[in-house]
CSV table of C-alpha atoms in Angstrom, one decimal:
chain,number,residue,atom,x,y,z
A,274,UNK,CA,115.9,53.5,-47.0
A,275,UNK,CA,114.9,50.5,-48.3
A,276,UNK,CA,111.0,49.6,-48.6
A,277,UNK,CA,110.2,46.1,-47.9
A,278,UNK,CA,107.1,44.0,-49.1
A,279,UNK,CA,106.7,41.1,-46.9
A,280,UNK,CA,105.2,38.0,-47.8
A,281,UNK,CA,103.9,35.8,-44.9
A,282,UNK,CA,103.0,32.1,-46.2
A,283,UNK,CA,100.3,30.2,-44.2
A,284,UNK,CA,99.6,26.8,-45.5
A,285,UNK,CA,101.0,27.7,-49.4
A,286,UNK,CA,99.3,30.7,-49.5
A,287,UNK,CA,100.4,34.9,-48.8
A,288,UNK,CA,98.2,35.8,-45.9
A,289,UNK,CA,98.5,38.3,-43.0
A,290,UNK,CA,98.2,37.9,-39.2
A,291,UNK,CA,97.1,40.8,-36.8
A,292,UNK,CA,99.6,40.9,-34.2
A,293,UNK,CA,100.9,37.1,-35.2
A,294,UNK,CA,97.1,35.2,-33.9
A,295,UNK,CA,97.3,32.2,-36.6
A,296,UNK,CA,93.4,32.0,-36.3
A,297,UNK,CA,93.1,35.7,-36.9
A,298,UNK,CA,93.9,35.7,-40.8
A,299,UNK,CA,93.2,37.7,-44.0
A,300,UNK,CA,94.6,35.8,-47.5
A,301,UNK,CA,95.5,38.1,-50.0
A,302,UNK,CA,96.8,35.5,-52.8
A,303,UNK,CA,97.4,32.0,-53.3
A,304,UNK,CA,100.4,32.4,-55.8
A,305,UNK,CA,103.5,33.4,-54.3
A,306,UNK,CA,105.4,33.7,-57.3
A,307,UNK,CA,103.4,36.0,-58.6
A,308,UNK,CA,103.3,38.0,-55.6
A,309,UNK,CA,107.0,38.2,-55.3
A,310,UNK,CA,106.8,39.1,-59.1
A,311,UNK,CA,104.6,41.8,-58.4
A,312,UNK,CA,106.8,43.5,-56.2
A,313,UNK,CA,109.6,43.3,-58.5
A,314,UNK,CA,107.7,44.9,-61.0
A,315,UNK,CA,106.8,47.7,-59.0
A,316,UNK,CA,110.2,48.7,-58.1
A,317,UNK,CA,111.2,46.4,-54.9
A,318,UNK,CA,114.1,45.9,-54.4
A,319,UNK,CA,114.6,43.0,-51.1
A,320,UNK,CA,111.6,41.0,-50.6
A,321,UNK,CA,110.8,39.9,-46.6
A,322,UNK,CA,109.1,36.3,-46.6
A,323,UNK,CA,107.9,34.4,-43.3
A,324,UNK,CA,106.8,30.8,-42.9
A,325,UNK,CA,104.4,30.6,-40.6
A,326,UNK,CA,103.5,27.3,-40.3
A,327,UNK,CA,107.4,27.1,-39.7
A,328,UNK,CA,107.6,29.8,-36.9
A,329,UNK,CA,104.7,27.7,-35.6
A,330,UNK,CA,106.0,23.7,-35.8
A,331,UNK,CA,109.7,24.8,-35.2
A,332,UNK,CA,110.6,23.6,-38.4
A,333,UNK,CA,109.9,24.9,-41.9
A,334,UNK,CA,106.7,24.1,-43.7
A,335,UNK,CA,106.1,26.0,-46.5
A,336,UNK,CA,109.4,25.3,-48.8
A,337,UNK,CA,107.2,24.7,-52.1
A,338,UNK,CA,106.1,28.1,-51.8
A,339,UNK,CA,109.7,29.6,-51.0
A,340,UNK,CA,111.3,27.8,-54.0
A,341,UNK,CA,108.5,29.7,-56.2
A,342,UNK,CA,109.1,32.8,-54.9
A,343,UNK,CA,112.8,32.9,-55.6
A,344,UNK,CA,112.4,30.7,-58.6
A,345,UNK,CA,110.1,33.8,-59.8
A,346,UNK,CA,112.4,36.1,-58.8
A,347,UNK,CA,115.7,34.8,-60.2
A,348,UNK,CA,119.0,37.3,-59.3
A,349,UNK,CA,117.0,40.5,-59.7
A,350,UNK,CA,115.6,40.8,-56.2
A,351,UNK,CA,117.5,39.5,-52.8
A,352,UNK,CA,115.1,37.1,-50.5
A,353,UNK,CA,115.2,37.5,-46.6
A,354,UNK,CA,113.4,34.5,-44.9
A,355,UNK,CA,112.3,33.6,-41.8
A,356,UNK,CA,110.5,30.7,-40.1
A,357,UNK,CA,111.0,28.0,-38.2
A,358,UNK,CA,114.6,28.0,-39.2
A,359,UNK,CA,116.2,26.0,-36.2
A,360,UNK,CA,119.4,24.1,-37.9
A,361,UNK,CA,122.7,24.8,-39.8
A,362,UNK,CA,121.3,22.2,-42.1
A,363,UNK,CA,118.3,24.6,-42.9
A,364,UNK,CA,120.3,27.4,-43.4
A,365,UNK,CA,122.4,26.0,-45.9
A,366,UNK,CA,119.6,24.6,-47.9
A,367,UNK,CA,117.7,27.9,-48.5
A,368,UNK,CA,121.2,29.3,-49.3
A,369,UNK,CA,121.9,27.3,-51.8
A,370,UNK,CA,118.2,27.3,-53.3
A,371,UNK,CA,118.8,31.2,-53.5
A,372,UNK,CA,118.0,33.1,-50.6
A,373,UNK,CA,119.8,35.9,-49.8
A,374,UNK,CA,119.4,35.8,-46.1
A,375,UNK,CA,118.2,34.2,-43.1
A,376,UNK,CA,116.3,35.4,-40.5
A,377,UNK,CA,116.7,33.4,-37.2
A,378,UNK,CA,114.0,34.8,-34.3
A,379,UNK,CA,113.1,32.5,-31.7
A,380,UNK,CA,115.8,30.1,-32.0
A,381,UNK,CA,117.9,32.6,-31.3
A,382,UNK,CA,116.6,33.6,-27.8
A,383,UNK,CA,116.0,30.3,-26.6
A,384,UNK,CA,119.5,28.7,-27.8
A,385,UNK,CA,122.0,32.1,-28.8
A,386,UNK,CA,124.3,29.7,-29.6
A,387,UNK,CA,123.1,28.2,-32.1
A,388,UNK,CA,123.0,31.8,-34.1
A,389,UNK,CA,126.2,32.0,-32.9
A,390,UNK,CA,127.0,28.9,-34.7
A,391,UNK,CA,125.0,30.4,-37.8
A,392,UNK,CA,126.9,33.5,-38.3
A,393,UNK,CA,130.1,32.2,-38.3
A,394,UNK,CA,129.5,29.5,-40.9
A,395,UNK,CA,127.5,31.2,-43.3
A,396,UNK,CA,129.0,35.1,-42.3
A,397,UNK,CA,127.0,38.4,-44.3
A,398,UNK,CA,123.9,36.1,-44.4
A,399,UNK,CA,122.2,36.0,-41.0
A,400,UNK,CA,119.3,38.3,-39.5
A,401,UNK,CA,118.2,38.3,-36.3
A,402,UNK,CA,114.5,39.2,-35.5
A,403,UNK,CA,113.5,40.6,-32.5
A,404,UNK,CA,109.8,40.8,-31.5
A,405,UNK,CA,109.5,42.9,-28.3
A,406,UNK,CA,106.7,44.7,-26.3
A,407,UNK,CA,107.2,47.5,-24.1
A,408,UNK,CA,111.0,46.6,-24.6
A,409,UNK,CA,110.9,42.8,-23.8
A,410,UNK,CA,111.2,40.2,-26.3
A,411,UNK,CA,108.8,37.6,-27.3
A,412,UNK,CA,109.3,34.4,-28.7
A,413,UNK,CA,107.5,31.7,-30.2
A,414,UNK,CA,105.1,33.5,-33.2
A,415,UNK,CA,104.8,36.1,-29.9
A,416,UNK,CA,102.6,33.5,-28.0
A,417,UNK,CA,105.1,33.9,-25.0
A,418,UNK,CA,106.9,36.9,-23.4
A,419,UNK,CA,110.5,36.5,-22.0
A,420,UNK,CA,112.2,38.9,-19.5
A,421,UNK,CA,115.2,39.8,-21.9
A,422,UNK,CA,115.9,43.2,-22.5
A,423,UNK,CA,115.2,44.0,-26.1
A,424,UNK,CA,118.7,46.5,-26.3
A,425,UNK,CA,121.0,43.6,-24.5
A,426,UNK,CA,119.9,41.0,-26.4
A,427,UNK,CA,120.7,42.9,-29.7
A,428,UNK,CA,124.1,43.8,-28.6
A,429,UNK,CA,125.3,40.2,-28.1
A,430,UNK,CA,123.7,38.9,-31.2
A,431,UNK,CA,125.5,42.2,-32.9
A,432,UNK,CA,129.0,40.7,-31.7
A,433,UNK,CA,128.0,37.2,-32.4
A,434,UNK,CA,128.0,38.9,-36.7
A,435,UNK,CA,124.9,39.2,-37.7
A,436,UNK,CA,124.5,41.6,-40.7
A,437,UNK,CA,120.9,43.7,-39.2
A,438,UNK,CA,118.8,43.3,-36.7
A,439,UNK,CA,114.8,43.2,-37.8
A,440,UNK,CA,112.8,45.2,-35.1
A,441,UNK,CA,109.3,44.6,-34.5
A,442,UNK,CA,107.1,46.6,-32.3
A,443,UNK,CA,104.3,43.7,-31.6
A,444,UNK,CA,101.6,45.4,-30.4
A,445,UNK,CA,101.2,47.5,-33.7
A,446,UNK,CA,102.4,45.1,-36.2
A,447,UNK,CA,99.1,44.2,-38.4
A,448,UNK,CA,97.3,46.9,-36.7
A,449,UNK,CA,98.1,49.7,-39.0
A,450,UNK,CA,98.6,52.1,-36.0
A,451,UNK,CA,101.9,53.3,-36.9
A,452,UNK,CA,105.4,52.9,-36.3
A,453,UNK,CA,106.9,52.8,-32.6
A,454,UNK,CA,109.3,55.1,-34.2
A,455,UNK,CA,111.0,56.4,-30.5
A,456,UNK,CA,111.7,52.4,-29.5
A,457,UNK,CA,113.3,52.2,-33.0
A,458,UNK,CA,115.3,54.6,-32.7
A,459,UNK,CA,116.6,53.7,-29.6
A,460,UNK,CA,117.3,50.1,-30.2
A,461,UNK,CA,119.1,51.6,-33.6
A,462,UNK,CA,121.0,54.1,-31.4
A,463,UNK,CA,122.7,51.3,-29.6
A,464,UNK,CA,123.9,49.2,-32.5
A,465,UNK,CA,126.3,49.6,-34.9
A,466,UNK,CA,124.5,46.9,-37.7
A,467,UNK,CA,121.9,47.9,-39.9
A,468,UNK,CA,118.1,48.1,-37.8
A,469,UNK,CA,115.2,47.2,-40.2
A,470,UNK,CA,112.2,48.5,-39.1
A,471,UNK,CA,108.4,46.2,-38.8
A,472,UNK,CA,105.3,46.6,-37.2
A,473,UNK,CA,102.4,49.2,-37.8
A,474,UNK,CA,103.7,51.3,-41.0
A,475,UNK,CA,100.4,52.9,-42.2
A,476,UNK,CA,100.9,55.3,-44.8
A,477,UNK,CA,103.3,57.6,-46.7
A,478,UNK,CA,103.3,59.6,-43.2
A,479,UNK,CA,105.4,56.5,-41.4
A,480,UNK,CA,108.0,56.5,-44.7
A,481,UNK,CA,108.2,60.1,-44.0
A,482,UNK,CA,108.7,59.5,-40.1
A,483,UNK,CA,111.0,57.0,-40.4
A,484,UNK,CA,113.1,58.6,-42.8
A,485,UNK,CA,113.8,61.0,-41.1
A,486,UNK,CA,115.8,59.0,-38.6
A,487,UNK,CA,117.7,56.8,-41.0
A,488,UNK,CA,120.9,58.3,-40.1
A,489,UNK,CA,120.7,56.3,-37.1
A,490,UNK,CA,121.0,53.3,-38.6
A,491,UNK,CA,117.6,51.9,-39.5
A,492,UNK,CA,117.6,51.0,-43.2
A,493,UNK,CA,114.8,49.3,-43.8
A,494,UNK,CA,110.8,49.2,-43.5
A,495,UNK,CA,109.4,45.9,-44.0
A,496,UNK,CA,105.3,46.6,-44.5
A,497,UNK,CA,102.7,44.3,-45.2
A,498,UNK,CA,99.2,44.8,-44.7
A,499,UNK,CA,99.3,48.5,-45.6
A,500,UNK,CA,100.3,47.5,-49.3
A,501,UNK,CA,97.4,45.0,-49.3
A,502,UNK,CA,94.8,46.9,-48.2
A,503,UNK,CA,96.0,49.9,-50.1
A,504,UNK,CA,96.5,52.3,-47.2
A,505,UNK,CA,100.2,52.7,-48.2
A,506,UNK,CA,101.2,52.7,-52.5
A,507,UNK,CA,104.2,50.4,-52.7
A,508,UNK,CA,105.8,52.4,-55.4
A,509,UNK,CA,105.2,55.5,-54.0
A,510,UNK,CA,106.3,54.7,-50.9
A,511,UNK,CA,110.1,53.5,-52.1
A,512,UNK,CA,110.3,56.7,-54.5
A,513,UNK,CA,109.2,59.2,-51.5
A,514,UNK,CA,112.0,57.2,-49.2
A,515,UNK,CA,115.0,57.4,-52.5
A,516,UNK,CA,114.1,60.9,-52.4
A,517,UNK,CA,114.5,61.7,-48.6
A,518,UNK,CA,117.3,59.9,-49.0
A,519,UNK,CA,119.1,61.8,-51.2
A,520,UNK,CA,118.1,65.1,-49.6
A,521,UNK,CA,119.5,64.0,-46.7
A,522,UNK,CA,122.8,62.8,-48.1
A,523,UNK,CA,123.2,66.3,-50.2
């Protein structure tokens, strides 16, 4: 189970949202590079970064800051982005700057084929993000609710290629409320890719929880304002999650 710092970038800085209101914003540093570093350092190993401005304009905004994280970073730590990433173009430019992988959310919803498109061009590199509530998915930095399924749409972007699908439980994410660890499960259930979970992981207590179903395919936590505020210890949390881990492999 991997532990994943996220990095959300508003306007050049790291910053986080409560459930995804731009206006409703804490900045916690205004040096992503040496955010990303910090992480490293304390034994990270995939780093989740989101453009918000980008989500927000439809097109990305914040590529300075991008280019410092993975310029800070160098080989040792894969990059997963996301944010207003609505082109092939896009996509191959934040490959070839060094990103490991690219998340495509709303785009994805509103036009499947261009993810379509995405995954078979630049195959092992594509995420797909789903932002649901009460099993429908939103789109558009959450502002608007669609009447998709949360389950079908992650099957058809599954046999599109993509290589996990990013779950996010939107009316917990930011809140520090927990993890909606029964929907993740159930959306991971269904799959056969890789689920990453996001949205409300607190404290060593959701590591615990959602370790304990990793052998349905959810491999991932992505947390971010537990680790800023200090409610959940980084490095504690990825050595409690190695160690489940291994229990449950013995």
């Amino acid at each position: 189970m991997l532990i994943i710092p996220a990095i959300d970038l508003k306007d050049g800085a790291c910053v986080r949202l409560k459930q995804g209101v731009m206006t409703d914003v804490t900045v916690f540093s205004d040096d992503p590079g040496a955010t990303a570093a910090h992480w490293l350092k304390l034994g990270a190993r995939r780093l989740h970064v989101v453009d918000l401005n980008g989500a927000a304009a439809g097109r990305p905004k914040n590529e300075l800051a991008v280019r410092s994280i993975v310029a800070a970073l160098g080989d040792k730590m894969p990059v997963q982005l996301g944010g207003g990433i609505r082109d092939l173009d896009t996509i191959e430019k934040y490959l070839d700057l060094g990103v490991s992988f690219i998340i495509i959310g709303t785009e994805a919803v509103k036009t499947p084929g261009f993810l379509h498109d995405a995954c078979g061009a630049f195959p092992g590199h594509i995420m797909v993000a789903l932002d649901a509530k009460d099993g429908k998915v939103a789109v558009e930095g959450w502002s608007k609710m669609t009447g998709h399924d949360v389950v079908d749409l992650a099957k058809k972007f599954e046999d599109y290629g993509v290589e996990a699908v990013i779950y996010t439980d939107i009316g917990r994410d930011g809140m520090l409320s927990g993890v909606n660890i029964d929907a993740t499960v159930a959306l991971a259930r269904e799959l056969r890719v890789p689920v990453i979970a996001s949205g409300g992981i607190t404290d060593l207590d959701c590591v615990k929880a959602l370790c304990e179903v990793e052998a349905e395919g959810i491999t991932g936590a992505i947390t971010g304002r537990a680790i800023y505020q200090g409610t959940l210890d980084f490095a504690a949390a990825q050595k409690l999650a190695d160690k489940l881990s291994k229990k449950s492999e013995a």
